[in-house]
CSV table of C-alpha atoms in Angstrom, one decimal:
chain,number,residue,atom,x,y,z
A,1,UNK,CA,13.7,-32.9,-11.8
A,2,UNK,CA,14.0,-34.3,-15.3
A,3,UNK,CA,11.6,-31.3,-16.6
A,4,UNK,CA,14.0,-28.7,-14.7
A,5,UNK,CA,17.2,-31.0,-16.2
A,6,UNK,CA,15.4,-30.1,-20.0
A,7,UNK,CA,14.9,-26.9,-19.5
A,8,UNK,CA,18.6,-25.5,-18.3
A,9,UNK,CA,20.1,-25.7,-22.1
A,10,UNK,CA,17.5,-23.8,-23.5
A,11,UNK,CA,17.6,-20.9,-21.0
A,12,UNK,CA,19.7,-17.8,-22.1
A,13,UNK,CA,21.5,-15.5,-18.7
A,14,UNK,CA,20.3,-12.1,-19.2
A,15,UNK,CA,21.1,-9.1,-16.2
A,16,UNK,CA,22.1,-9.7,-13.0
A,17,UNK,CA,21.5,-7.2,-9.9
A,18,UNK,CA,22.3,-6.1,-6.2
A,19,UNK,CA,19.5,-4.7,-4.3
A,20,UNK,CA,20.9,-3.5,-1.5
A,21,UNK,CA,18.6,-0.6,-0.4
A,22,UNK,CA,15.6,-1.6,2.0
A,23,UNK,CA,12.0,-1.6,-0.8
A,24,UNK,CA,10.1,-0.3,2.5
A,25,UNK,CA,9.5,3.6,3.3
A,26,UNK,CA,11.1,4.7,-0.1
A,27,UNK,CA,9.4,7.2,-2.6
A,28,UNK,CA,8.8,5.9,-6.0
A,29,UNK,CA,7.1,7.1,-9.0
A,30,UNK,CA,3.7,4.9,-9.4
A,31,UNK,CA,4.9,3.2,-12.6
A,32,UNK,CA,8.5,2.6,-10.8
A,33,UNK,CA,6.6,1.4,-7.9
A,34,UNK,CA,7.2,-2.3,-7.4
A,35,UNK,CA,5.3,-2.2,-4.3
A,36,UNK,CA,2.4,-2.1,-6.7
A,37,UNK,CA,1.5,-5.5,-8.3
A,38,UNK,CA,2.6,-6.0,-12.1
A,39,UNK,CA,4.0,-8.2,-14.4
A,40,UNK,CA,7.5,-7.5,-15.5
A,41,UNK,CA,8.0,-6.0,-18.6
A,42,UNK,CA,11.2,-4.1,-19.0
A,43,UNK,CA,11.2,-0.6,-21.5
A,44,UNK,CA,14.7,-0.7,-22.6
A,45,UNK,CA,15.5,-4.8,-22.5
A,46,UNK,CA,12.1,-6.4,-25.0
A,47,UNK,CA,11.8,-10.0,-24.9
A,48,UNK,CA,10.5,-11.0,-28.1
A,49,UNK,CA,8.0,-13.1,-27.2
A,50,UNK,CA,10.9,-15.4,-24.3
A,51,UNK,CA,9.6,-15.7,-21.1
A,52,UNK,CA,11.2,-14.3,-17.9
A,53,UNK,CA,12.6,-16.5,-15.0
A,54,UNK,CA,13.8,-14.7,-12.6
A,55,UNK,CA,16.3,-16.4,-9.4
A,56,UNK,CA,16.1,-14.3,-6.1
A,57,UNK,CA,18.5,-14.7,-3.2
A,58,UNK,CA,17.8,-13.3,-0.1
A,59,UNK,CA,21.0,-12.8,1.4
A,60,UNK,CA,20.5,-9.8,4.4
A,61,UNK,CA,23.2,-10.3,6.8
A,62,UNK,CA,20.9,-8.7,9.6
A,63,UNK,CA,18.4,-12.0,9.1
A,64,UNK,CA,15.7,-9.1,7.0
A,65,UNK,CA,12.8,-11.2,5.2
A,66,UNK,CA,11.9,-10.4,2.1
A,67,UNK,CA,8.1,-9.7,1.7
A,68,UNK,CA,6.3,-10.8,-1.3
A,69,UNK,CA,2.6,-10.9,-2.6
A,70,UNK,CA,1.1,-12.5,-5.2
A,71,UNK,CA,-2.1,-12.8,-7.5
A,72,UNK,CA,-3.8,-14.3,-9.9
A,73,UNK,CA,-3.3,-15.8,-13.1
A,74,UNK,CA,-2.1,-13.6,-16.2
A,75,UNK,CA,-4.8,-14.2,-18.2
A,76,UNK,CA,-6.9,-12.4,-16.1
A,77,UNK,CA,-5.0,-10.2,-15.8
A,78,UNK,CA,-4.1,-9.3,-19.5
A,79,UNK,CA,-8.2,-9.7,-19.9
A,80,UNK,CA,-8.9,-6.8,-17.5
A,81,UNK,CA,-6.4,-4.2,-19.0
A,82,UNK,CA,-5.9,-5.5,-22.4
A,83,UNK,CA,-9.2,-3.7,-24.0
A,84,UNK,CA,-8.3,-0.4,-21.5
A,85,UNK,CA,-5.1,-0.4,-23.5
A,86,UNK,CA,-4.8,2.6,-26.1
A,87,UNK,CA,-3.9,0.5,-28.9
A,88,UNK,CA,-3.2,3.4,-31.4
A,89,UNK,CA,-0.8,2.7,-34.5
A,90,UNK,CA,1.0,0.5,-32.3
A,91,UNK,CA,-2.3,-1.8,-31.4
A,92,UNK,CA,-1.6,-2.6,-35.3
A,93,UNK,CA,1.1,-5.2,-35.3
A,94,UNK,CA,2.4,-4.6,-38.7
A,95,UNK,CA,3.1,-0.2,-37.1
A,96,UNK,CA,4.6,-1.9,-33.6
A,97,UNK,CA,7.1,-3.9,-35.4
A,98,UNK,CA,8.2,-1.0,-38.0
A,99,UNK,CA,8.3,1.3,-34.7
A,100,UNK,CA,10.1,-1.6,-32.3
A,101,UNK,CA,12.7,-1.9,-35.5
A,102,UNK,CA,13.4,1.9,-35.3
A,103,UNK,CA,13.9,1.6,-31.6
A,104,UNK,CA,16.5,-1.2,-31.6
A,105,UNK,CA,18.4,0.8,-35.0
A,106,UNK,CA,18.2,4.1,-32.8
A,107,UNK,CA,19.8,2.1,-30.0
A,108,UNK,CA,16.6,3.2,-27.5
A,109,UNK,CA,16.2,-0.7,-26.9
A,110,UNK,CA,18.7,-3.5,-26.6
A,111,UNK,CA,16.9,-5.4,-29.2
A,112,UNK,CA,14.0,-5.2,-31.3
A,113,UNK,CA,10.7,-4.2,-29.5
A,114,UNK,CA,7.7,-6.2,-31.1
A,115,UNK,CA,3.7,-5.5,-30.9
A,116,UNK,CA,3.8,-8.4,-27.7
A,117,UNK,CA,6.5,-6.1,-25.9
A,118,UNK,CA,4.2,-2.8,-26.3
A,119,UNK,CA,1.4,-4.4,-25.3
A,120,UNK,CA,3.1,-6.2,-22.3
A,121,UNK,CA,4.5,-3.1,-21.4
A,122,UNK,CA,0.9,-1.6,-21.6
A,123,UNK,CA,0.0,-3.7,-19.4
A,124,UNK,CA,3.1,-3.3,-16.3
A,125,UNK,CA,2.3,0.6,-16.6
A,126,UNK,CA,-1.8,0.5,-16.3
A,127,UNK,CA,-1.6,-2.8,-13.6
A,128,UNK,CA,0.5,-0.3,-11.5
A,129,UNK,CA,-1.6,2.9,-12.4
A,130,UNK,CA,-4.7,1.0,-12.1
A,131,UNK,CA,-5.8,2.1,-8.3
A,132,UNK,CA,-9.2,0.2,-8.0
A,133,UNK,CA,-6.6,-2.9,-9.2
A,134,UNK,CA,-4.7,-2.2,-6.7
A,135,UNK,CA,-6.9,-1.4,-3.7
A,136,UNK,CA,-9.2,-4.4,-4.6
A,137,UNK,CA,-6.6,-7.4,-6.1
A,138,UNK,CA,-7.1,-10.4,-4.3
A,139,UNK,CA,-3.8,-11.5,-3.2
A,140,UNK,CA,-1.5,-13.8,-1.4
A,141,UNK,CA,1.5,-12.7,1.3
A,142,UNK,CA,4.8,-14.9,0.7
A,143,UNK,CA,7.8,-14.6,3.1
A,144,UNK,CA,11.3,-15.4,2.0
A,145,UNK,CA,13.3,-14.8,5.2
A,146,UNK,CA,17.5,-14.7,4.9
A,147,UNK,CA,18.9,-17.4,3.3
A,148,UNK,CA,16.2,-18.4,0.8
A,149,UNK,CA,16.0,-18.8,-2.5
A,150,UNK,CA,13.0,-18.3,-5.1
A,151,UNK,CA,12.3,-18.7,-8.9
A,152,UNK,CA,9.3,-17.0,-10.5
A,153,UNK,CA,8.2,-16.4,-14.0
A,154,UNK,CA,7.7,-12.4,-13.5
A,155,UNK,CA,6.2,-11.7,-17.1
A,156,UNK,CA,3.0,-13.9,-16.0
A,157,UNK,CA,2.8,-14.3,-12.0
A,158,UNK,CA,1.6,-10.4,-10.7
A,159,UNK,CA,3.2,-9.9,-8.0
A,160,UNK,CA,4.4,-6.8,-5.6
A,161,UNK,CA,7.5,-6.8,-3.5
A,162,UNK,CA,6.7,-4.7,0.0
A,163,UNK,CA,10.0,-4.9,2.0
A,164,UNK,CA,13.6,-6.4,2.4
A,165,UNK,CA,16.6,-5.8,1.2
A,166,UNK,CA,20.3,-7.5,0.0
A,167,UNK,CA,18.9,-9.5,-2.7
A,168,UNK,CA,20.5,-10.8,-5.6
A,169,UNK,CA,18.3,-11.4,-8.4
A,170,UNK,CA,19.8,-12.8,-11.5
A,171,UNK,CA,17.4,-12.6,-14.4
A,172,UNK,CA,16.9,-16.2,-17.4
A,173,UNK,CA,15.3,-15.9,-21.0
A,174,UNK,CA,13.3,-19.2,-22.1
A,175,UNK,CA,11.7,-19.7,-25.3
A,176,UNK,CA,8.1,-20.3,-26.1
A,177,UNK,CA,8.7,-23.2,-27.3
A,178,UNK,CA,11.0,-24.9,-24.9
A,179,UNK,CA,7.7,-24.8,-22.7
A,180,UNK,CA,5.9,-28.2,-22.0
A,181,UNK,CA,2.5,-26.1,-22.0
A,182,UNK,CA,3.3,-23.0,-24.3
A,183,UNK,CA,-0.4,-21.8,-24.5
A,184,UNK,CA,-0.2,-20.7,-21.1
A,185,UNK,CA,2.6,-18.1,-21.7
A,186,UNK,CA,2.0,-14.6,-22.0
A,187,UNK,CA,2.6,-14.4,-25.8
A,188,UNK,CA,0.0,-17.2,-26.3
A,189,UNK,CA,-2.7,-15.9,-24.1
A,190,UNK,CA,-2.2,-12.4,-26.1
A,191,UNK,CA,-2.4,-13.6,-29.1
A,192,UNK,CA,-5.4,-15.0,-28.5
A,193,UNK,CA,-7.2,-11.9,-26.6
A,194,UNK,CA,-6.0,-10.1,-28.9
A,195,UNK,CA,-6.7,-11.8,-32.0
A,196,UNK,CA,-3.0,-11.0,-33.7
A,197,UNK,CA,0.5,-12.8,-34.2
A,198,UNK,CA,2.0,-10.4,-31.7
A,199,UNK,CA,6.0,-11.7,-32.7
């Protein structure tokens, strides 16, 4: 409780949502398909490095459970697709951050994109397109029936949502380094794979 307690001032409130419409039986583009297990990284909204918390409430009047599953750890996940990645000019840190600059100025982003949002935005779109990934994942169901609530740190758990609907989700910023064990966030574990300051 007092690690929860230390962590509330540091967290900054980013978007809020309503997700009304049932997830199950829809039609979705692959890379839109959050069926499809990913990490969250978001095109238009770059984190700079912050981590993502995200709060679910599952609030269907009609008692509908939300249907979860999970895998494993990030780090093996970013060591899978990181080297299937085409790095290009913006594999090169010093290109990304000239190009994530350009973005934010162009107003394309809400804030500057730098090389860690490009590559973990790499990584959300070939997770999702990957279909061996996919098909051969080892993974974990988790129910949250009406009435729950959950927290997860989307930019490092994978994770697919399968069905449910009438969830609130209301989305938290934390900083690096108001983590007690930093080196296991997502910009820590890149760096390292990838041999680059990435911020």
């Amino acid at each position: 409780m007092r690690a929860a307690a230390a962590l509330c001032p540091q967290l900054r409130k980013a978007r809020a949502s309503f997700r009304p419409a049932e997830i199950m039986g829809r039609t979705y583009a692959p890379r839109h398909d959050d069926r499809r297990l990913h990490t969250d990284a978001f095109p238009s909204r770059p984190t700079q490095g912050e981590r993502i918390l995200r709060l679910f409430v599952n609030i269907d009047p009609a008692g509908t459970k939300r249907e979860w599953q999970v895998s494993g750890p990030f780090e093996q996940v970013a060591a899978r697709f990181l080297p299937q990645l085409d790095r290009g000019p913006l594999g090169k840190p010093i290109i990304a951050s000239l190009a994530g600059r350009a973005m934010a100025g162009l107003s394309l982003t809400h804030g500057r994109r730098t090389p860690y949002d490009f590559l973990m935005l790499g990584l959300h779109n070939r997770a999702k397109l990957d279909a061996a990934y996919q098909a051969s994942a080892p993974r974990t169901e988790v129910t949250f029936p009406s009435g729950t609530a959950w927290l997860c740190f989307t930019d490092s758990v994978s994770h697919a949502a399968l069905s449910g609907r009438n969830t609130l989700e209301q989305t938290f910023h934390l900083p690096v380094s108001a983590m007690a064990r930093p080196e296991l966030s997502p910009l820590r574990v890149l760096e390292r794979l990838s041999g680059h300051a990435l911020t």
